[in-house]
Amino acid sequence: MQFKSEVTRTLTGVLFVPSLLMLLAVTAFYVFLSQTGADTLRVGVAGRQRLIAQQVLGRAERYRTTGGEVLRDELLAAVAAFDAHLDALRHGGAVADGTLPPLPPEAGAALAQLEQLWPEQRQAALAVASAAPQEARVRALRDLQSATPGLIAAAEAVVRTLDARSRELRRLMLFALGLMAALGVAAAALALALVRAQQRTRARTETALAEGEALHALVLRTSRDGFFSVGPDTRFREVNDAYCRMLGYTRAELLAMRVVDVKAVETPAEIEAHAAQVLAQGHDRFETRHRRKDGTVLEVELSVTAAEVGGEQVFFSFARDVTPRKQAERERMAQLEHQREALVREVHHRIKNNLQGVIGLLRRQADTHPPLRATLEVAMAQVSTMAAVHGLQGRHASEELQLCDLCQSIAAAVATLTGAAVEPLVQRQAARPIRLA
């Protein structure tokens, strides 16, 4: 920071005034150049105004003598061209050679005389091209002939005014070029002084870089998280002590390995696809598994950043061991699952008890109303079946039960419905688990 501040103060103090003058000179040169180009274009347009004025007169005389639609159209076109050029000179606009900016105020007086004379000549030219009587057209042609010399003289005055302004701007440009040359010499002297100052500060710069590299190495070495960098060939390029301890390898062993050698779940194709995703996003954070040297699996959270170093893409990764956290999460989920199963068993048990109560009520109704016994016995059979299923589910939260248990539940339901003793023969050693649908 001290080095940067010193260089900044030196550059600011030495280069401020010459740089400001150079900027002003370049700006003035650019403005003068654009103005000179515009004046040159204006001189050309004003010069064409003289020719157009002569064309209007010549075409009017020819049309008056020979007639014809072609000559009439040419006369009207010349009038329209004079109008367009006059408007472009005053207000700016597109012409054949480019685009004119609005006329500067100092050239407005000369153009005002041209604008004052043109309407009379324009009216006379249009009268010649009109369908007026012969006598009126002859009179209009005489007016046009008498007014044209004054119009040409006014156009020449505009040309002289604009040409004088252009010469003045050229003189100012030469002055600006001279100033720029002088400032160039001053800049060369300042550059030499800066080179000498740079030589004096180069040693300090190299020292600062060496200290920065040492600090970088210290941060990586003392970090509690693992760090490693990987090149385009997926080989480890740099690893810190924490990552070596995390996997149980030495630094030399890891630097001779590839990422795929420590990945426990991803294939080379999956690693390549994930690397492409990191390149597209610039960074990524995800969880994966690495295999230790002893074969055990380590769950890690990786924070990966891609950067271009020396013309190739390098991946910089920080690895954090999240195995204890993941184990705690699995234990918490197992506890929640156990609580859920206990709740499910309790619900099945209560449903079974309520269904048995319903069976008792149905049996009482069957004894009270003998004509309904057959119908009620069918209902009792269905309810008894549901009670048996809920009873089995309440005993086996995993939804798997032994076939012998199912047979005994069916026998108990039959005994309840019929009032007869039913005792099934079941061999426990041959029991098989089944799953309730």
Coordinates of C-alpha atoms in Angstrom, one line a residue, residues 94-432:
A94 CA -27.6 15.9 -45.4
V95 CA -26.1 16.9 -48.8
A96 CA -24.5 14.9 -51.6
D97 CA -21.0 15.0 -50.0
G98 CA -22.0 14.5 -46.4
T99 CA -23.9 16.1 -43.5
L100 CA -23.7 19.7 -42.6
P101 CA -24.0 21.0 -39.1
P102 CA -26.0 24.3 -38.5
L103 CA -24.3 27.4 -39.8
P104 CA -22.2 29.3 -37.2
P105 CA -23.4 32.8 -36.3
E106 CA -20.4 34.7 -37.8
A107 CA -21.3 33.4 -41.3
G108 CA -25.0 34.1 -41.0
A109 CA -24.8 37.7 -42.3
A110 CA -23.5 36.7 -45.7
L111 CA -26.0 33.9 -46.0
A112 CA -28.9 36.2 -45.0
Q113 CA -28.3 38.3 -48.2
L114 CA -28.4 35.2 -50.3
E115 CA -31.7 34.2 -48.6
Q116 CA -33.1 37.6 -49.2
L117 CA -32.4 37.6 -52.9
W118 CA -33.4 34.0 -53.7
P119 CA -37.2 34.2 -53.2
E120 CA -37.5 36.8 -56.1
Q121 CA -35.4 34.7 -58.4
R122 CA -37.2 31.5 -57.3
Q123 CA -40.6 33.1 -58.0
A124 CA -39.5 34.3 -61.5
A125 CA -38.1 30.8 -62.3
L126 CA -41.4 29.2 -61.3
A127 CA -43.3 31.7 -63.3
V128 CA -41.3 30.8 -66.4
A129 CA -42.1 27.1 -65.8
S130 CA -45.8 27.7 -65.2
A131 CA -48.6 27.8 -67.6
A132 CA -49.0 31.6 -67.5
P133 CA -49.6 33.6 -70.6
Q134 CA -46.7 34.2 -73.0
E135 CA -46.3 37.8 -72.0
A136 CA -46.1 37.1 -68.3
R137 CA -43.5 34.3 -68.8
V138 CA -41.3 36.7 -70.9
R139 CA -41.5 39.3 -68.2
A140 CA -40.6 36.7 -65.6
L141 CA -37.6 35.6 -67.6
R142 CA -36.3 39.2 -67.8
D143 CA -36.7 39.5 -64.0
L144 CA -34.7 36.3 -63.6
Q145 CA -32.0 37.5 -65.9
S146 CA -31.7 40.8 -64.0
A147 CA -31.7 39.1 -60.5
T148 CA -29.2 36.3 -61.2
P149 CA -26.0 38.3 -61.1
G150 CA -26.8 39.7 -57.7
L151 CA -27.6 36.2 -56.5
I152 CA -24.3 34.8 -57.8
A153 CA -22.5 37.7 -56.1
A154 CA -24.2 36.9 -52.8
A155 CA -23.2 33.2 -53.2
E156 CA -19.6 34.2 -53.8
A157 CA -19.7 36.4 -50.7
V158 CA -20.8 33.3 -48.7
V159 CA -18.0 31.3 -50.2
R160 CA -15.4 34.0 -49.3
T161 CA -16.7 34.3 -45.7
L162 CA -16.6 30.5 -45.2
D163 CA -13.2 30.2 -46.8
A164 CA -11.7 32.9 -44.5
R165 CA -13.1 31.1 -41.5
S166 CA -11.6 27.9 -42.7
R167 CA -8.2 29.5 -43.1
E168 CA -8.4 30.9 -39.6
L169 CA -9.2 27.4 -38.2
R170 CA -6.3 26.0 -40.0
R171 CA -4.0 28.5 -38.3
L172 CA -5.4 27.5 -35.0
M173 CA -4.8 23.8 -35.8
L174 CA -1.1 24.5 -36.6
F175 CA -0.8 26.2 -33.3
A176 CA -2.4 23.1 -31.6
L177 CA 0.0 20.8 -33.4
G178 CA 2.9 22.9 -32.2
L179 CA 1.6 22.8 -28.6
M180 CA 1.2 19.0 -28.9
A181 CA 4.8 18.6 -30.1
A182 CA 6.1 20.7 -27.2
L183 CA 4.0 18.6 -24.8
G184 CA 5.4 15.4 -26.4
V185 CA 9.0 16.5 -25.6
A186 CA 7.9 17.2 -22.0
A187 CA 6.2 13.8 -21.8
A188 CA 9.4 12.1 -23.0
A189 CA 11.4 13.8 -20.3
L190 CA 8.8 12.8 -17.7
A191 CA 8.8 9.2 -19.0
L192 CA 12.6 9.1 -18.5
A193 CA 12.2 10.3 -15.0
L194 CA 9.5 7.7 -14.3
V195 CA 11.8 4.9 -15.6
R196 CA 14.5 5.9 -13.2
A197 CA 11.9 6.1 -10.4
Q198 CA 10.7 2.6 -11.4
Q199 CA 14.2 1.2 -11.2
R200 CA 14.6 2.6 -7.7
T201 CA 11.3 1.0 -6.6
R202 CA 11.7 -2.4 -8.4
A203 CA 13.5 -3.9 -5.4
R204 CA 10.7 -2.9 -3.1
T205 CA 8.1 -4.4 -5.5
E206 CA 9.9 -7.7 -5.6
T207 CA 10.1 -7.8 -1.8
A208 CA 6.4 -7.1 -1.5
L209 CA 5.6 -9.9 -3.9
A210 CA 7.8 -12.4 -2.0
E211 CA 6.1 -11.4 1.2
G212 CA 2.7 -11.9 -0.4
E213 CA 3.6 -15.3 -1.6
A214 CA 4.9 -16.2 1.8
L215 CA 1.6 -15.0 3.4
H216 CA -0.4 -17.0 0.8
A217 CA 1.6 -20.2 1.7
L218 CA 1.1 -19.5 5.4
V219 CA -2.7 -19.1 5.1
L220 CA -3.0 -22.4 3.1
R221 CA -0.7 -24.2 5.5
T222 CA -2.5 -23.2 8.7
S223 CA -6.1 -23.4 7.3
R224 CA -8.3 -26.0 9.0
D225 CA -10.1 -26.7 5.7
G226 CA -8.3 -28.8 3.1
F227 CA -7.2 -27.0 -0.1
F228 CA -6.1 -28.4 -3.4
S229 CA -5.8 -27.1 -7.0
V230 CA -6.3 -29.2 -10.1
G231 CA -5.1 -28.5 -13.7
P232 CA -6.8 -29.4 -17.0
D233 CA -5.3 -32.9 -16.8
T234 CA -7.2 -33.4 -13.4
R235 CA -3.8 -33.9 -11.6
F236 CA -3.3 -32.3 -8.2
R237 CA -1.0 -29.3 -8.5
E238 CA -1.1 -28.0 -5.0
V239 CA -2.3 -29.4 -1.7
N240 CA -2.1 -28.1 1.9
D241 CA -1.4 -30.0 5.1
A242 CA -5.0 -30.2 6.2
Y243 CA -6.0 -32.0 3.0
C244 CA -3.1 -34.4 3.3
R245 CA -4.2 -35.2 6.9
M246 CA -7.8 -35.5 5.8
L247 CA -7.0 -38.3 3.3
G248 CA -4.0 -39.8 5.0
Y249 CA -1.6 -39.3 2.0
T250 CA 1.7 -37.4 2.0
R251 CA 2.0 -34.3 -0.2
A252 CA 4.2 -36.2 -2.7
E253 CA 1.7 -39.0 -3.0
L254 CA -1.2 -36.6 -3.7
L255 CA 0.8 -34.6 -6.2
A256 CA 1.3 -37.8 -8.2
M257 CA -2.4 -38.6 -8.3
R258 CA -5.5 -37.5 -10.1
V259 CA -8.8 -36.4 -8.7
V260 CA -10.5 -39.6 -9.9
D261 CA -8.1 -41.5 -7.6
V262 CA -9.7 -40.0 -4.5
K263 CA -13.3 -39.8 -5.7
A264 CA -15.5 -42.4 -4.1
V265 CA -18.7 -41.9 -6.0
E266 CA -18.1 -40.1 -9.3
T267 CA -16.8 -41.7 -12.5
P268 CA -14.3 -39.9 -14.8
A269 CA -17.2 -38.9 -17.1
E270 CA -19.2 -37.4 -14.2
I271 CA -16.1 -35.5 -13.0
E272 CA -15.6 -34.1 -16.5
A273 CA -19.3 -33.0 -16.7
H274 CA -19.1 -31.4 -13.3
A275 CA -15.9 -29.6 -14.3
A276 CA -17.7 -28.2 -17.4
Q277 CA -20.5 -26.9 -15.2
V278 CA -18.0 -25.2 -12.9
L279 CA -16.4 -23.6 -15.9
A280 CA -19.7 -22.3 -17.1
Q281 CA -20.7 -20.8 -13.7
G282 CA -17.2 -19.8 -12.6
H283 CA -17.7 -21.4 -9.2
D284 CA -19.8 -24.1 -7.4
R285 CA -20.4 -25.6 -4.0
F286 CA -21.5 -29.2 -3.5
E287 CA -21.1 -32.3 -1.4
T288 CA -19.3 -35.4 -2.5
R289 CA -17.3 -38.3 -1.1
H290 CA -13.5 -38.9 -1.1
R291 CA -11.8 -42.1 -0.3
R292 CA -9.0 -42.1 2.3
K293 CA -5.8 -44.0 1.9
D294 CA -7.0 -46.7 4.3
G295 CA -10.1 -47.2 2.1
T296 CA -12.6 -45.5 4.3
V297 CA -15.0 -43.0 2.8
L298 CA -15.0 -39.3 3.8
E299 CA -17.9 -37.0 3.2
V300 CA -16.7 -33.5 2.2
E301 CA -18.2 -30.2 1.1
L302 CA -16.3 -28.7 -1.8
S303 CA -16.2 -25.0 -2.7
V304 CA -14.7 -24.9 -6.2
T305 CA -13.6 -21.8 -8.2
A306 CA -12.3 -21.9 -11.8
A307 CA -9.7 -19.3 -13.0
E308 CA -7.3 -19.0 -15.9
V309 CA -3.7 -19.3 -15.0
G310 CA -0.9 -19.2 -17.6
G311 CA -3.4 -19.6 -20.4
E312 CA -5.1 -22.7 -19.0
Q313 CA -8.0 -23.4 -16.7
V314 CA -7.2 -24.3 -13.1
F315 CA -9.7 -25.4 -10.4
F316 CA -9.1 -24.1 -6.8
S317 CA -11.0 -26.1 -4.2
F318 CA -11.5 -25.9 -0.4
A319 CA -12.7 -29.1 1.2
R320 CA -14.4 -29.4 4.5
D321 CA -15.0 -32.7 6.3
V322 CA -18.8 -33.0 7.0
T323 CA -18.8 -36.6 8.0
P324 CA -19.7 -35.9 11.6
R325 CA -22.5 -33.6 10.5
K326 CA -23.9 -36.1 8.1
Q327 CA -23.7 -38.9 10.7
A328 CA -25.6 -36.7 13.1
E329 CA -28.2 -36.0 10.4
R330 CA -28.7 -39.7 9.8
E331 CA -29.1 -40.4 13.5
R332 CA -31.7 -37.7 13.8
M333 CA -33.6 -39.0 10.8
A334 CA -33.5 -42.5 12.3
Q335 CA -34.9 -41.2 15.5
L336 CA -37.6 -39.4 13.7
E337 CA -38.4 -42.6 11.7
H338 CA -38.6 -44.6 15.0
Q339 CA -41.0 -42.0 16.4
R340 CA -43.1 -42.1 13.3
E341 CA -43.3 -45.9 13.4
A342 CA -44.4 -45.8 17.1
L343 CA -47.1 -43.3 16.2
V344 CA -48.3 -45.5 13.3
R345 CA -48.4 -48.6 15.5
E346 CA -50.5 -46.7 18.1
V347 CA -52.9 -45.5 15.4
H348 CA -53.4 -49.0 14.0
H349 CA -53.9 -50.4 17.5
R350 CA -56.6 -47.8 18.3
I351 CA -58.4 -48.4 15.0
K352 CA -58.4 -52.1 15.7
N353 CA -59.9 -51.6 19.2
N354 CA -62.6 -49.3 17.7
L355 CA -63.4 -51.8 15.0
Q356 CA -63.8 -54.6 17.6
G357 CA -66.2 -52.3 19.5
V358 CA -68.2 -52.0 16.2
I359 CA -68.3 -55.8 15.8
G360 CA -69.7 -56.1 19.3
L361 CA -72.5 -53.6 18.5
L362 CA -73.3 -55.4 15.3
R363 CA -73.5 -58.8 17.1
R364 CA -75.9 -57.3 19.7
Q365 CA -78.1 -56.0 16.9
A366 CA -78.0 -59.4 15.2
D367 CA -79.2 -61.1 18.5
T368 CA -81.9 -58.5 18.9
H369 CA -83.1 -58.6 15.2
P370 CA -82.8 -62.3 14.0
P371 CA -84.2 -61.4 10.5
L372 CA -81.1 -59.2 9.9
R373 CA -78.6 -61.7 11.2
A374 CA -77.3 -62.8 7.8
T375 CA -76.7 -59.2 6.6
L376 CA -75.1 -58.2 9.9
E377 CA -72.8 -61.2 9.9
V378 CA -71.5 -60.2 6.4
A379 CA -70.8 -56.7 7.8
M380 CA -69.2 -58.2 10.9
A381 CA -66.9 -60.4 8.7
Q382 CA -65.8 -57.3 6.7
V383 CA -65.2 -55.2 9.8
S384 CA -63.4 -58.2 11.5
T385 CA -61.1 -58.5 8.5
M386 CA -60.2 -54.8 8.7
A387 CA -59.6 -55.1 12.5
A388 CA -57.3 -58.1 11.9
V389 CA -55.3 -56.1 9.3
H390 CA -54.9 -53.1 11.6
G391 CA -53.9 -55.4 14.4
L392 CA -51.2 -56.9 12.3
Q393 CA -50.0 -53.5 11.1
G394 CA -49.9 -52.3 14.7
R395 CA -47.6 -55.2 15.6
H396 CA -45.3 -54.9 12.6
A397 CA -44.4 -51.3 11.7
S398 CA -42.1 -52.4 8.9
E399 CA -45.3 -53.8 7.1
E400 CA -43.8 -57.3 6.9
L401 CA -45.3 -60.1 9.0
Q402 CA -45.0 -63.8 9.2
L403 CA -47.5 -66.0 7.4
C404 CA -48.2 -67.9 10.6
D405 CA -49.3 -64.7 12.3
L406 CA -51.7 -64.0 9.4
C407 CA -53.2 -67.5 9.7
Q408 CA -53.7 -67.1 13.4
S409 CA -55.4 -63.7 12.9
I410 CA -57.8 -65.2 10.3
A411 CA -58.6 -68.1 12.7
A412 CA -59.3 -65.7 15.5
A413 CA -61.6 -63.7 13.3
V414 CA -63.5 -66.8 12.2
A415 CA -63.8 -67.9 15.8
T416 CA -65.2 -64.5 16.8
L417 CA -67.8 -64.6 14.0
T418 CA -68.9 -68.2 14.4
G419 CA -68.5 -68.7 18.1
A420 CA -66.6 -71.9 17.4
A421 CA -63.1 -72.7 18.6
V422 CA -60.6 -72.6 15.7
E423 CA -57.0 -73.7 16.4
P424 CA -54.7 -73.6 13.2
L425 CA -51.6 -75.9 13.1
V426 CA -48.6 -73.6 12.2
Q427 CA -44.9 -74.6 12.1
R428 CA -43.0 -71.6 13.3
Q429 CA -39.7 -72.8 11.7
A430 CA -41.4 -72.7 8.2
A431 CA -42.9 -69.3 8.6
R432 CA -42.2 -66.8 5.8

